[in-house]
Every structure is written in structure tokens, then in C-alpha cells.
């Protein structure tokens, strides 16, 4: 059921939390008023363009900038050597760091501008600064690079093989890391005693995030104050500030990063790329504002792709169909260098979710990270969790088929039971709360599953192939408990900060260190704060995305904003209420213990006519004429909320598809999503997040895939070749939710941003293999293009090389 | 590069400017004239974020040269609202949560206006097809389709050609509009009630032509 949105003016303060109000972000966005990074025009602004490697792997013999320097409007052309000159702004490493250190990590050098070795097609070699963007683009083409081409490798298994070209001196065999989780021996024993094992080979293909707004940055250096202001497409301004300050050598306290309106991120705007460092450096050098905006093709060459796993996995079962073991070997594509979050994505964000929604007594996972000649791979919506969920749900589906059990029954008998929470998995995490049958049963209702198998049988008799696929996903989000993160190698804490501040006139500004880019934080955070303080929603203003205004924060990704940012706001708001209670008590001449607070009013217990509105308390706090002893004037509070644990949203998605074996086309009959994301601050926004996430999952399942040739040349180099799904490609989605509040944060929220992307692909792949079961098809690789489907049907063999199906057995009487 | 003096009338205001022959209309609007509402999402005319209306037709301004637009009347997102009143399409996008990051939205709305001009009561499928030139990465399109249907209702007669429901399963208070246009009873027959296919729709629709 679609949720009806409400006009905020028609919702009372008491009801605001949990209400599907329209977003306050929208008026600026729908009128074109909102300012995105490329909209920014500063006086005397110049433009930067980047000269990038044409080849996937090469040595650089020389860079001739002389022709470019002479072109109209060109102010300067700068290479690696210019960054390190005595007379240019220095002090920085000019190397991009990675933010997550694993014990086995080969932490290779990642220069901002390549010196003599380029490792992906897109690796930056030089920058041009010119008066206008067209001139900058022209001059970039005139920079002459002398390449000595090297062999390239783009597949992680090939990269780890004997014959592969070496990308880094410090990474023997192109190994980035070697990582394990779980208990290898215990798992081996489980397999030895198994009644049945099922195995699967999976490629989880590289995808390109494609936020609609290309990356951009505007840097403005003031020589008089030594202040450097940078406006950029970021999901985490403070992280960018911290990292960039080290990269370019500008003191953190003199560097300010602001996220203007940001047009989507999906992970791709978390990472610190060389581009923003270079723009900032140029601004310091030239003492002028400088703008850089990527073209879409440039984003394809440089934005961190997601996924990129090659996996073999197997599952062991006993006689009754209980899963007793899971064993996984994955080789993860890291790309040419280590991007900011990269080492964590195929390890801690992946391996720890291998238990899925199931009670699996023995698990072992081994992941090898490989350097290849593709752009540095990093977090993309879901970041490790889609890969885990895809693997588990494809295996569960296949296992059920192999032992002849209904895929729903098989899953249900293996779910973690309701009374087992908190449930400690074999892969380090403890699931906080869950009721896995609830969304599954709701989904079965919506699908009319009871009648589906009969319909499917009838359809087959008519020569039509319907299939149903399930995806019972779980994810860990709300990154993250800092101590745990530190133990796992994170080079940062993953708490979140906020300030809640009353003004003397009784209105409120609340600040949070997260950084929304479409998620509606201005609306939902105001709902949270208004609810806590008992003030009108309209009287609360939210500020995010500006390092000058907000204490250090960790940004928005990993479905953390509500769980960690929202919780921090609750903490700060409650501190404010506590202080206000003291002041009210003093002014009402009562004991603070006797003060009650509700609907924004402080009253004396038993004397309800004696009270003070919180706004009055605020005014009084700034007048400070009559304050309790030991209480400072003012009414505001700062908090840093460090979560106790991850939060674990879960749910069941399912797809019913029809596959045409003659054309390979797949059409959706139904797509159902039942998600449990805990309490919902704004159900309309929650629903929108599920829609968007599912669409990206559909994209990976049916349309998307970054493809490189043997030379590391990107073949899907623009939107003409890389199929970002259109409106006609996405099915109508039926969305419902169940609510199991998280016990770990004051809001009881679990995070929803990534759920759809994590759940969808396997639901669709499972549905297609179910539809094509009469043809003996067990697997179709993503993206499941019509060609791939057709081949799977007509080649008749399974992905594992099983026996081709005898054509005369075809359900339609051999019409092919 | 040769330069040309051109005149663009944007949202009713005439502008004289000098551009290079190769200057894209999108850049002229954004960089020269400051109409930054129109966004650029690609350079291969796939994404549609740059869609504006030029002499009444939706055009991708990233693949139109400014010189081609000389002498034309252009409407950008900044010109949708009139006299302080939001256009029905803008109101609809807000009501239906048809945007998240907002980057595709100006172009999405301009194309939606054109869809409704040509087809005042589109089915959900027709809307999805009509939007094939506009990409969105945030919303999954469902609420965008809802928004276009919402705008169709408020701009037209209230008839919804695919059986009256705003979307599959939704019955939350979106019955036929009663704005003085012909009220149509929509039944719940699967696939739409079929009473309004083809000619019947034109008979029933209020006046089909206006986009405001």
C-alpha cells in the first residue's frame, strides 16, 4: 500500500514523530532554487580539468605540457613534480590514504597525480587550470603523454594468477589482503558429516554508482587569512576535511568543507578522490577560486565502482534439511589502489553477514583482495552486504531445490528462532532483535503463494514460464560501535555528533555531523527534535554538511543517519530538557524531582496550573537573571553518540516474473518488499528509500555491469552503453513493513537506505531460475540480459556443466 | 572559435548574450544567465536532467547549442510557478515524494509537463514510457509516476485511464476529482475498466490541452 503524505501544518506536535509529512527540502528543489556544487559561481573563478590515463596500465615516459600551456585562457598546467616543488604549496603527502587497515593489508602508495606509472584508465596525470571550462577541457586534450603500455588485468582471479602483470611493488602477486572469518576446522567437520552439500559459483559484477549529479568541487583560498573553503559533492564533509588536510598539507582548522545540495551519492561521494585535493591545491597556488566538475564519462572512469566479487561457496545440510555449515571463498576486486573504505567492504561488511537470517552452527569465510587495473573499488549502496545476501540466498534457493524442499519451508526451518535473540552468529556479529517469519508470512500473503505453484504448473502447460524468487535479507548498518571498528582496523571512530540549541526567542537549531544528499534529514531530524523538545516542527531548523558549523562528524552512508545521527540528536535534546528542567524547577520554586515535562510544558506535579513552556525556559536561560546555582546561562547541548552495536534491519523481498524462453525477456508480474527497519520516523520517506534501493537492485540484476576489456579499457563508458534503468525498466513495487524496534538506540530505528539494494538482485535471479527450471537452467549471470537468458535456455546446460535438457521434454511439446 | 550575439527569452525575460558557436544551451542558461535550476547529468543526452521547454517543446539543453535557441522562448524549472503559485506538477512531486536528491527533478518535471500536454490522462505505463528520456537514481520512479498521475488529476478532469487507482493496491483517498470536470467512476477491474480506451478518453477529458 502506498503511503499518503501529510501536510506538516496539519500534524500536531504530539504526532509528528512517525508521521508521513511532506518534506521541507522539496520547495527549494522543485523550484530550481537549490544550489548544487556546479551552480556555485564565485568572482574571478577559474576552471580545472584533469588529464587522465588513456590506458589501463602503462608507464609514463614523459608529459609534455608546452602546447597546452600556450592555449587560450590557460593559466597553468601541473603535474606530479609541480606538487612537490619548493615554491608550490606543500606540506602534504599528496598521497590518498585508505581509512581501514587490515593486519594483512598491503597499503600501497596512491599518488594524487601519477608520476611514472598509471594503473587504471582514469588515473590522473596532470591538471589544467583555465579561465573557462571549455578552455580547460580543450587544453587537457593538448597535454601530450608519452606512454609505454603494459599488460593489464581486470579480473581478480586473473590478477592473483601467475601470469598477471604486477601493479604494485609493495603488493606481491597483486594481493591487497588475505582475510578470514569464522572457524575453518569446525566448518570442515560439518561438511564431512553432511548428508547433502550444495555448491555455487558466483560472479557479483562491478557496477557504477551513477548518482545523477557528477562529482564536483569548488575551492576558494584566501591568502590573507590562509583559509581554504571547499564546496564539494561529499557525503561526509568532516572526513574529507580530515583526509584532505593531510593530503595537501593545509591545517585542518583552516580548512572548511561544505556540502551544498548534493545530488545523490550511494557511496560514491564518501571517498577522498584526488580531484578535490587538486582543486584545493590549485586554489592555494593561484590564489583564486577554482571549480572542477566531472563529466559523466569522467565519473565512469573514476567513481569507485561497487561489488566485483568472484566466489565459490557451499552449504552443508543434515538429513532433515537443517543447514549445518557454510563455506565461502571470495576474491574481491579492489581496483588499482586502495580507496577510502575499500578494505572493509569485502571483509567486515561482507563476511559478518554470511549467516543471513539463519541459524548456521559453522561458518568459514576466506576473502582475498586483489589489485587490478580498474578504478579503485569501494562502497556502493549496501557495500558488502548485497554480496553476502546474494550468496546466501542463491545458495539457500539452490539447496532447497536439490533436496526437494519448498524454498520457503527450507528457509523457515533454518531461520533464527524468535526466542534466540540477541543471537550471536558464527561470524562475529550479534543480531539485536528479529522476527524473521513475520515479513516472510506477510510477503507470502501478498504474493498469494498458496496458489502460485498451481498457477505456475498451469502456465507451463500453456508454454508460459512463471517463476518466483525469494530474498530473505539481513544487513548490519548504523555504522558503527567505535571500539569494535577500531579493533577491526578502522582509522576513525564511527560515532555521531549533534548540537541542539535553543535561541532566546524559543526556536531551535539542531546540528548533526551526518550529511544528507536526498534522504530528507532536514525533515526527519526536525521531527525527532520537535518530538523530544515538545516544540512545533516548524520551530526546529536542521543544519548539516558544514564543517564550520558542526562538531566533527562521520557523515552519511551505511544506513547510519537515523540510527546514529538521530540518536545523537535525541541525546542532545534530552540533555537540553534535563537542563531546562533544572531551570524550570528553580523558577517554579519546586524540586526538580517534582517537575513533569510533557507537550513542551514543565509543570509541578500535583499543581498543573503552575508551569512554564520550554520556550520560556529558553528565554530565561539567556536572560540569566534567575538561574539555579551552578547552572550556566544558555540552553543547548552537544552529544557524541557511540552505538553499542550495529543494528540489523531484515525482511523478505520476492519477485514473480515471466520469462520468454524464445526472446530471453523477463517481465515482472509482481515485486513485493516487506521490510523491518524498526521504528519509522517518516513512513513516506522510508518507503521512498525502499523503492530507490530496489531499483538499483533491479539494475544490477537485469541491466548494469561495468565491463573492461583485456587492456583495462572501459567498454561501458557512457550512459549509452551502461544501462542505468529507466522508468519502464522498474516494476511496480508493493511495499509493506513490520516493526521490530532495535533495542540499541533510543529511537528504536534500524536504518533503511540500503535495504532494497541488498534484497532485490537475488529475489530476481531466484525467480528467473525458478521460471526456467523446466529447461534445466540453474543459473543465469547478472545482468540477466535477454541474450544471457536465451543462451542459458538454449545451451540447456547449467552453470555447473550439468546435463543438457532433452528438447523433447520441453513442456510446450518441443515447439522450439 | 566564432562568437555570436543571440537573444534568449527565458521564463518571459529577454536576454541578449554573446556565445561561442559551440556553447551548449545548458551552459548558456546556467553559466551565462544564472538559471542554475536546469542541471547537467551527462553529455550524451541520455539522462534528461537538462530538459527545458523551447518554443513549447521539451528539449535536452545539453544537446542543443545556444545559437540554435536564438530567438526562442525557453521555459526552465524556474519558470514553472506562476505568480507565486506552484505549478500542478511541482505540487504533485512534493505531495507524492517524487524526489529525493532533486537533481533529476527539474528535467523530470519539464518532461512530465510535456507528457501531460500530449496525453492528459496517461496510464502508468504510458507515463513510464514517456519518461524514457529521464533517469532517476534515487526514487525508483514509482513516486514519480504517482506524481504525474496526481498532476493529471489536478490539471484535468480527474479521470484516470487505468482504472482509477493511483497505483496498485492504493486506495487511500484518491477518488475521482470533483473540480468541475467530468467525474468518472473508476472500477477496479484488473487492467483498468476498459471503458475509457481510445476515443472515450478524449470525450471524457476536460480539455486535454493545457499544461497549466
PDB file of C-alpha atoms in Angstrom, chain A residues 197-314:
ATOM      1  CA  UNK A 197      26.053 -30.350   0.207  1.00  0.00           C
ATOM      2  CA  UNK A 198      25.162 -27.735  -2.369  1.00  0.00           C
ATOM      3  CA  UNK A 199      27.685 -25.548  -4.062  1.00  0.00           C
ATOM      4  CA  UNK A 200      27.557 -22.449  -6.206  1.00  0.00           C
ATOM      5  CA  UNK A 201      29.892 -20.251  -8.243  1.00  0.00           C
ATOM      6  CA  UNK A 202      29.004 -16.602  -8.270  1.00  0.00           C
ATOM      7  CA  UNK A 203      30.210 -13.515 -10.028  1.00  0.00           C
ATOM      8  CA  UNK A 204      28.902 -10.373  -8.382  1.00  0.00           C
ATOM      9  CA  UNK A 205      29.707  -7.920 -11.129  1.00  0.00           C
ATOM     10  CA  UNK A 206      31.249  -4.470 -10.869  1.00  0.00           C
ATOM     11  CA  UNK A 207      28.639  -1.731 -11.055  1.00  0.00           C
ATOM     12  CA  UNK A 208      28.966   2.030 -11.434  1.00  0.00           C
ATOM     13  CA  UNK A 209      27.036   4.082  -8.873  1.00  0.00           C
ATOM     14  CA  UNK A 210      25.728   6.758 -11.275  1.00  0.00           C
ATOM     15  CA  UNK A 211      24.456   9.344  -8.833  1.00  0.00           C
ATOM     16  CA  UNK A 212      22.657  11.790 -11.091  1.00  0.00           C
ATOM     17  CA  UNK A 213      24.918  14.659 -10.092  1.00  0.00           C
ATOM     18  CA  UNK A 214      28.505  14.166 -11.255  1.00  0.00           C
ATOM     19  CA  UNK A 215      31.217  14.845  -8.696  1.00  0.00           C
ATOM     20  CA  UNK A 216      32.406  18.423  -8.394  1.00  0.00           C
ATOM     21  CA  UNK A 217      34.363  20.742  -6.139  1.00  0.00           C
ATOM     22  CA  UNK A 218      34.878  24.484  -5.819  1.00  0.00           C
ATOM     23  CA  UNK A 219      37.863  25.623  -3.758  1.00  0.00           C
ATOM     24  CA  UNK A 220      38.383  29.174  -2.573  1.00  0.00           C
ATOM     25  CA  UNK A 221      41.601  30.118  -0.864  1.00  0.00           C
ATOM     26  CA  UNK A 222      42.034  33.425   0.954  1.00  0.00           C
ATOM     27  CA  UNK A 223      45.707  34.286   1.167  1.00  0.00           C
ATOM     28  CA  UNK A 224      45.119  36.973   3.770  1.00  0.00           C
ATOM     29  CA  UNK A 225      43.666  34.560   6.306  1.00  0.00           C
ATOM     30  CA  UNK A 226      45.185  31.332   4.990  1.00  0.00           C
ATOM     31  CA  UNK A 227      41.651  29.953   4.993  1.00  0.00           C
ATOM     32  CA  UNK A 228      40.655  27.429   2.412  1.00  0.00           C
ATOM     33  CA  UNK A 229      36.929  26.938   1.789  1.00  0.00           C
ATOM     34  CA  UNK A 230      35.887  23.968  -0.288  1.00  0.00           C
ATOM     35  CA  UNK A 231      32.387  23.266  -1.537  1.00  0.00           C
ATOM     36  CA  UNK A 232      32.089  19.748  -2.818  1.00  0.00           C
ATOM     37  CA  UNK A 233      29.949  16.743  -3.524  1.00  0.00           C
ATOM     38  CA  UNK A 234      30.560  14.898  -0.306  1.00  0.00           C
ATOM     39  CA  UNK A 235      28.646  12.503   1.908  1.00  0.00           C
ATOM     40  CA  UNK A 236      30.935  13.342   4.822  1.00  0.00           C
ATOM     41  CA  UNK A 237      32.453  16.832   4.913  1.00  0.00           C
ATOM     42  CA  UNK A 238      34.425  16.294   8.115  1.00  0.00           C
ATOM     43  CA  UNK A 239      36.057  13.153   6.809  1.00  0.00           C
ATOM     44  CA  UNK A 240      37.024  14.991   3.673  1.00  0.00           C
ATOM     45  CA  UNK A 241      38.421  17.799   5.745  1.00  0.00           C
ATOM     46  CA  UNK A 242      40.497  15.495   7.892  1.00  0.00           C
ATOM     47  CA  UNK A 243      41.839  13.491   4.987  1.00  0.00           C
ATOM     48  CA  UNK A 244      42.394  16.392   2.617  1.00  0.00           C
ATOM     49  CA  UNK A 245      44.260  18.395   5.204  1.00  0.00           C
ATOM     50  CA  UNK A 246      46.893  15.653   5.319  1.00  0.00           C
ATOM     51  CA  UNK A 247      46.931  15.149   1.579  1.00  0.00           C
ATOM     52  CA  UNK A 248      47.539  18.757   0.566  1.00  0.00           C
ATOM     53  CA  UNK A 249      49.195  19.942   3.745  1.00  0.00           C
ATOM     54  CA  UNK A 250      46.639  22.521   4.881  1.00  0.00           C
ATOM     55  CA  UNK A 251      45.921  22.733   8.615  1.00  0.00           C
ATOM     56  CA  UNK A 252      42.575  21.165   9.496  1.00  0.00           C
ATOM     57  CA  UNK A 253      41.428  24.188  11.481  1.00  0.00           C
ATOM     58  CA  UNK A 254      41.993  26.441   8.488  1.00  0.00           C
ATOM     59  CA  UNK A 255      40.171  24.173   6.097  1.00  0.00           C
ATOM     60  CA  UNK A 256      36.431  24.270   5.802  1.00  0.00           C
ATOM     61  CA  UNK A 257      34.378  21.854   3.737  1.00  0.00           C
ATOM     62  CA  UNK A 258      30.755  22.439   2.898  1.00  0.00           C
ATOM     63  CA  UNK A 259      28.364  20.109   1.188  1.00  0.00           C
ATOM     64  CA  UNK A 260      25.988  22.263  -0.874  1.00  0.00           C
ATOM     65  CA  UNK A 261      22.939  20.450  -2.178  1.00  0.00           C
ATOM     66  CA  UNK A 262      24.324  17.084  -3.215  1.00  0.00           C
ATOM     67  CA  UNK A 263      22.622  15.139  -5.974  1.00  0.00           C
ATOM     68  CA  UNK A 264      22.856  11.596  -4.707  1.00  0.00           C
ATOM     69  CA  UNK A 265      25.877   9.626  -3.568  1.00  0.00           C
ATOM     70  CA  UNK A 266      25.156   5.961  -2.918  1.00  0.00           C
ATOM     71  CA  UNK A 267      28.649   5.679  -1.506  1.00  0.00           C
ATOM     72  CA  UNK A 268      30.492   7.207  -4.437  1.00  0.00           C
ATOM     73  CA  UNK A 269      30.836  10.568  -2.717  1.00  0.00           C
ATOM     74  CA  UNK A 270      32.240   9.192   0.559  1.00  0.00           C
ATOM     75  CA  UNK A 271      35.700   8.630  -0.707  1.00  0.00           C
ATOM     76  CA  UNK A 272      38.513  11.127  -0.904  1.00  0.00           C
ATOM     77  CA  UNK A 273      39.446  11.353  -4.547  1.00  0.00           C
ATOM     78  CA  UNK A 274      42.455  13.194  -5.933  1.00  0.00           C
ATOM     79  CA  UNK A 275      40.179  15.648  -7.735  1.00  0.00           C
ATOM     80  CA  UNK A 276      39.101  17.668  -4.731  1.00  0.00           C
ATOM     81  CA  UNK A 277      42.644  17.723  -3.377  1.00  0.00           C
ATOM     82  CA  UNK A 278      43.915  19.036  -6.699  1.00  0.00           C
ATOM     83  CA  UNK A 279      41.262  21.749  -6.969  1.00  0.00           C
ATOM     84  CA  UNK A 280      42.130  22.888  -3.472  1.00  0.00           C
ATOM     85  CA  UNK A 281      45.832  22.869  -4.153  1.00  0.00           C
ATOM     86  CA  UNK A 282      45.334  24.879  -7.357  1.00  0.00           C
ATOM     87  CA  UNK A 283      43.315  27.443  -5.476  1.00  0.00           C
ATOM     88  CA  UNK A 284      46.107  27.842  -2.954  1.00  0.00           C
ATOM     89  CA  UNK A 285      48.688  28.091  -5.692  1.00  0.00           C
ATOM     90  CA  UNK A 286      46.807  30.568  -7.844  1.00  0.00           C
ATOM     91  CA  UNK A 287      45.007  32.392  -5.045  1.00  0.00           C
ATOM     92  CA  UNK A 288      41.740  32.290  -6.958  1.00  0.00           C
ATOM     93  CA  UNK A 289      38.554  30.262  -6.628  1.00  0.00           C
ATOM     94  CA  UNK A 290      38.754  27.171  -8.828  1.00  0.00           C
ATOM     95  CA  UNK A 291      35.954  24.880  -9.937  1.00  0.00           C
ATOM     96  CA  UNK A 292      36.142  21.321 -11.195  1.00  0.00           C
ATOM     97  CA  UNK A 293      33.095  19.402 -12.398  1.00  0.00           C
ATOM     98  CA  UNK A 294      33.316  15.871 -13.729  1.00  0.00           C
ATOM     99  CA  UNK A 295      31.686  14.920 -16.981  1.00  0.00           C
ATOM    100  CA  UNK A 296      29.568  11.784 -16.785  1.00  0.00           C
ATOM    101  CA  UNK A 297      32.206   9.832 -18.738  1.00  0.00           C
ATOM    102  CA  UNK A 298      34.778  11.053 -16.297  1.00  0.00           C
ATOM    103  CA  UNK A 299      32.708   9.706 -13.415  1.00  0.00           C
ATOM    104  CA  UNK A 300      32.611   6.353 -15.187  1.00  0.00           C
ATOM    105  CA  UNK A 301      36.381   6.320 -15.301  1.00  0.00           C
ATOM    106  CA  UNK A 302      36.938   7.464 -11.745  1.00  0.00           C
ATOM    107  CA  UNK A 303      33.972   6.986  -9.380  1.00  0.00           C
ATOM    108  CA  UNK A 304      34.586   3.988  -7.186  1.00  0.00           C
ATOM    109  CA  UNK A 305      32.665   1.068  -8.653  1.00  0.00           C
ATOM    110  CA  UNK A 306      30.938  -1.340  -6.301  1.00  0.00           C
ATOM    111  CA  UNK A 307      30.803  -5.125  -5.888  1.00  0.00           C
ATOM    112  CA  UNK A 308      33.360  -7.075  -8.001  1.00  0.00           C
ATOM    113  CA  UNK A 309      33.424 -10.494  -6.286  1.00  0.00           C
ATOM    114  CA  UNK A 310      34.270 -13.943  -7.619  1.00  0.00           C
ATOM    115  CA  UNK A 311      33.045 -16.563  -5.195  1.00  0.00           C
ATOM    116  CA  UNK A 312      32.774 -20.282  -4.662  1.00  0.00           C
ATOM    117  CA  UNK A 313      30.569 -21.262  -1.787  1.00  0.00           C
ATOM    118  CA  UNK A 314      28.948 -24.349  -0.430  1.00  0.00           C
TER     119      UNK A 314
END
